PDB file of C-alpha atoms in Angstrom:
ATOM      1  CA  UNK A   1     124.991  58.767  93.583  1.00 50.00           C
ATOM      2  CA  UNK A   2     121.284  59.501  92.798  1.00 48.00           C
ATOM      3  CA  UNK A   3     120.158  59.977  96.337  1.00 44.00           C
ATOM      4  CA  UNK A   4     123.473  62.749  96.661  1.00 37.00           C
ATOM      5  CA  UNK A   5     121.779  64.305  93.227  1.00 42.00           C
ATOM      6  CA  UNK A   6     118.447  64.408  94.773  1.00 39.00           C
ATOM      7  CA  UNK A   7     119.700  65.220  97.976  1.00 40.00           C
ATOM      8  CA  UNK A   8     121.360  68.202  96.637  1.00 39.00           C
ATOM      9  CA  UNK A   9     118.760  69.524  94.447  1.00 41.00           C
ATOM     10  CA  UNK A  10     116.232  69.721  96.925  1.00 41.00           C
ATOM     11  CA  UNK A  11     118.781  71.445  99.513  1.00 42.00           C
ATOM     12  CA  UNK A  12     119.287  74.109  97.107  1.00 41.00           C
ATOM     13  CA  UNK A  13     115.636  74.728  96.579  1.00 41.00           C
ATOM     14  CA  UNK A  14     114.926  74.632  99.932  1.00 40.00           C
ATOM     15  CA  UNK A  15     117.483  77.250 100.435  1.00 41.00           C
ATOM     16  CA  UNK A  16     115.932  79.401  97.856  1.00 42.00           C
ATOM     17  CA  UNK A  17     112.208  79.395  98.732  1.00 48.00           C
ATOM     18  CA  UNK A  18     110.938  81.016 101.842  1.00 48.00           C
ATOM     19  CA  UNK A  19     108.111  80.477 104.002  1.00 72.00           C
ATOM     20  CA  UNK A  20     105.277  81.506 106.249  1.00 78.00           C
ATOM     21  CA  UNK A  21     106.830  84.794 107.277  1.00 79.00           C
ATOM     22  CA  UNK A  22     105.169  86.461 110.463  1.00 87.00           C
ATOM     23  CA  UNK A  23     101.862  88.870 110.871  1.00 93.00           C
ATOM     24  CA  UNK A  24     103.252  92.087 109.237  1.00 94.00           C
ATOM     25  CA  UNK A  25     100.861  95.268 107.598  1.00 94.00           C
ATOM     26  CA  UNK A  26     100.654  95.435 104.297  1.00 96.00           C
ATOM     27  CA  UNK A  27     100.982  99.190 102.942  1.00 95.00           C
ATOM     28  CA  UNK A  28     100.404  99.560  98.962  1.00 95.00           C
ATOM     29  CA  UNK A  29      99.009  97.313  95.826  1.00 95.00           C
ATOM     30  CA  UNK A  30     100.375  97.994  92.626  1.00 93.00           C
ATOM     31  CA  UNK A  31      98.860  96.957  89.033  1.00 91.00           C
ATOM     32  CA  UNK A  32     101.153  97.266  86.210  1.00 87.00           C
ATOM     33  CA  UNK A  33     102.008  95.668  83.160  1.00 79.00           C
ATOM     34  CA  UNK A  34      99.548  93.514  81.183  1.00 76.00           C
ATOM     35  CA  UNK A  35      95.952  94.606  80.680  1.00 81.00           C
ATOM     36  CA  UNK A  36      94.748  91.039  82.592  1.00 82.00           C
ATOM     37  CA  UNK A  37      95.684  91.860  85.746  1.00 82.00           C
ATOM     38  CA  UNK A  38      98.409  89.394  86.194  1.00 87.00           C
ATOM     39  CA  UNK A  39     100.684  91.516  87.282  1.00 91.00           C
ATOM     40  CA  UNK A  40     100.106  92.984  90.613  1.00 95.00           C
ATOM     41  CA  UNK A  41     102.404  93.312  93.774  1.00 95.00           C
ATOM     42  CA  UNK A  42     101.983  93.761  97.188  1.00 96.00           C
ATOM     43  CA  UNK A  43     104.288  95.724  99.284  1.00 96.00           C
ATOM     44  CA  UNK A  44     104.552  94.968 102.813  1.00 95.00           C
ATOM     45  CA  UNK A  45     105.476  97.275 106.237  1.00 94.00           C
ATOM     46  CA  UNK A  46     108.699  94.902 106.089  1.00 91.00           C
ATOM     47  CA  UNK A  47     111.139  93.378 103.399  1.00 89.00           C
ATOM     48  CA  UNK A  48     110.874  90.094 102.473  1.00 85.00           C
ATOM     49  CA  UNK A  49     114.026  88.732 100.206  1.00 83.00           C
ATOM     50  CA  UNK A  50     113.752  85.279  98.968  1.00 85.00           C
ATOM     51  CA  UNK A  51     117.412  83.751  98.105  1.00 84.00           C
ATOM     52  CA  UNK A  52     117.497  83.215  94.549  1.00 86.00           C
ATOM     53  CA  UNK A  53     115.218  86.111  93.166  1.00 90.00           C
ATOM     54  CA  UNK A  54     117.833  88.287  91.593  1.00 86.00           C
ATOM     55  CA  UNK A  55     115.844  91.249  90.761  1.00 75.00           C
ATOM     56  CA  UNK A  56     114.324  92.450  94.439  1.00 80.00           C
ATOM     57  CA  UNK A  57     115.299  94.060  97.649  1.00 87.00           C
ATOM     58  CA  UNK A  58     111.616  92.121  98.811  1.00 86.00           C
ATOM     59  CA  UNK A  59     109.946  94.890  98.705  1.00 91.00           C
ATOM     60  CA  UNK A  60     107.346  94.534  95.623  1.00 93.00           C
ATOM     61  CA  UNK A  61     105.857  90.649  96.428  1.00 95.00           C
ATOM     62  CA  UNK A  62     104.108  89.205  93.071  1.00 95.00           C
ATOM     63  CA  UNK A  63     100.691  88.448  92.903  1.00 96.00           C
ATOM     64  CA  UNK A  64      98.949  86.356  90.166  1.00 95.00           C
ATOM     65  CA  UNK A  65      96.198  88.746  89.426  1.00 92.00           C
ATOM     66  CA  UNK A  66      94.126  86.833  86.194  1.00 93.00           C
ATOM     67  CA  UNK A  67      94.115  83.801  89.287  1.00 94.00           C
ATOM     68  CA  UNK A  68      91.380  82.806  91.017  1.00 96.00           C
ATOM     69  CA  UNK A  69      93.808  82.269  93.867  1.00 96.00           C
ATOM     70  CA  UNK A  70      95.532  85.597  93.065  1.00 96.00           C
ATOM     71  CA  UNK A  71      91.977  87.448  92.705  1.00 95.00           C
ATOM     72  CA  UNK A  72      91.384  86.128  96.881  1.00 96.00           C
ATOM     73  CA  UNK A  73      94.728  87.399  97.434  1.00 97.00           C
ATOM     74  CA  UNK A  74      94.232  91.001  96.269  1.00 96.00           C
ATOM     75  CA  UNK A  75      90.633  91.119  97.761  1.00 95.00           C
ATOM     76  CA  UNK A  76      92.052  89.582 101.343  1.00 95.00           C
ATOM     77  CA  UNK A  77      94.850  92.470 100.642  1.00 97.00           C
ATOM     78  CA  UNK A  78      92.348  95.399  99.849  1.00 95.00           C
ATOM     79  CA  UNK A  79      90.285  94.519 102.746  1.00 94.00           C
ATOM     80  CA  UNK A  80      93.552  94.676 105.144  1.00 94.00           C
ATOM     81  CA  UNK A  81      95.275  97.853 104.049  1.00 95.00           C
ATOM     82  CA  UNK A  82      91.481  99.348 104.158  1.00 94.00           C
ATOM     83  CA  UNK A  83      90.849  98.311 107.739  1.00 93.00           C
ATOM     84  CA  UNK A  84      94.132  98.761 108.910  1.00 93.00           C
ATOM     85  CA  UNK A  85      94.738  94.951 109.994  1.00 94.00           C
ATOM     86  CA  UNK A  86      97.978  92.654 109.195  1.00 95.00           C
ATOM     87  CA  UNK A  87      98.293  89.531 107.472  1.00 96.00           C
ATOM     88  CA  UNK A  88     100.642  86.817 107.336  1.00 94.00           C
ATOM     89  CA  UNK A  89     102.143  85.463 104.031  1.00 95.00           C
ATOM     90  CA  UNK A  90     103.722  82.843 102.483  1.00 94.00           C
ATOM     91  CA  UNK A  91     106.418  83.830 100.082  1.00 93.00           C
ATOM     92  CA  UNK A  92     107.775  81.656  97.745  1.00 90.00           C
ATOM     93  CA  UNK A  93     109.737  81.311  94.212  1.00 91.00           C
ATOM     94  CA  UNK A  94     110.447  83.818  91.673  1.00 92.00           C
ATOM     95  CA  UNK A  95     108.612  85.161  88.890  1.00 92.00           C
ATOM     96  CA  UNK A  96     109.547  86.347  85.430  1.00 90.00           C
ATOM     97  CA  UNK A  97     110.956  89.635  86.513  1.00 90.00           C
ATOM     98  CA  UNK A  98     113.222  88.169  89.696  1.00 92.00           C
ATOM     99  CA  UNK A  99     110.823  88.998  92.438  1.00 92.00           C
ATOM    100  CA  UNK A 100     109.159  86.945  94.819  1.00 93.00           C
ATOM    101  CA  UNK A 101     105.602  85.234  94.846  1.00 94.00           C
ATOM    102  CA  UNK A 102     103.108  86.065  97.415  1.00 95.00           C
ATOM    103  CA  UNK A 103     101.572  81.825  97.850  1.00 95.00           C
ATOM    104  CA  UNK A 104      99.529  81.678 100.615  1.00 95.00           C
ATOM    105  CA  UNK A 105      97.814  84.334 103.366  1.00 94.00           C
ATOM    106  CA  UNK A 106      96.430  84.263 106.763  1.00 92.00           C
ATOM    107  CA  UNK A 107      94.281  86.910 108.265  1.00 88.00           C
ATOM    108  CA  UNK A 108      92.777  86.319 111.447  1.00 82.00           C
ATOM    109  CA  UNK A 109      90.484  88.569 113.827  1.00 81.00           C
ATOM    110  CA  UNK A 110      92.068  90.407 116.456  1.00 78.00           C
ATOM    111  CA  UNK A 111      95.637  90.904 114.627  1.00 72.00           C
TER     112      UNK A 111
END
C-alpha cells in the first residue's frame, strides 16, 4: 500500500512539472512587485504551460530575482534578447501567483 502511495504521488508530480523545453527566443523581462527584485518574469517567443499552475496561459515564466541563481538567469536573459540569440529553459513548479518557474537555462554559440 505504501509503494501505490508513493507511486502515485510522484506520478502526479511528474505530471505537473515540465522540463527542458527546446531553443526558443526570449522577447521581454518584466520587474514588478516587491522592491527586491524577486519578482521578475520572462516571456518567451512561445507558450510554455506547466499542468498544475492555475493562474497562466505560460506566457509570463517566474524568475527568482533577489537569487543568486535568479540574478544569472536575468543577466543570461538580458544578454539574449540584446543580441538577438535563443535559449533553452527548464520550466518547472509554480510560484505564489500560479505561474511557472524558469529552473535552469542553456545558451550555446551558434543558436
Amino acid at each position: 500500500m505504501k509503494n501505490l502511495m508513493l507511486f502515485l504521488i510522484l506520478s502526479f508530480s511528474a505530471t505537473t512539472y515540465a522540463k527542458w523545453q527546446y531553443y526558443v527566443q526570449p522577447v521581454e523581462l518584466l520587474y514588478e512587485g516587491d522592491d527586491n527584485g524577486s519578482r521578475a518574469y520572462i516571456v518567451f517567443q512561445d507558450k510554455f504551460p506547466v499542468d498544475g499552475c492555475t493562474n497562466q496561459n505560460g506566457d509570463y515564466i517566474r524568475i527568482y530575482g533577489d537569487t543568486q541563481k535568479g540574478q544569472y538567469f536575468i543577466s543570461t536573459l538580458l544578454t539574449a534578447i540584446t543580441a538577438n540569440k535563443k535559449v533553452w529553459p527548464d520550466i518547472s513548479g509554480c510560484d505564489d501567483w500560479g505561474r511557472p518557474v524558469l529552473t535552469g537555462l542553456r545558451i550555446k554559440t551558434g543558436v
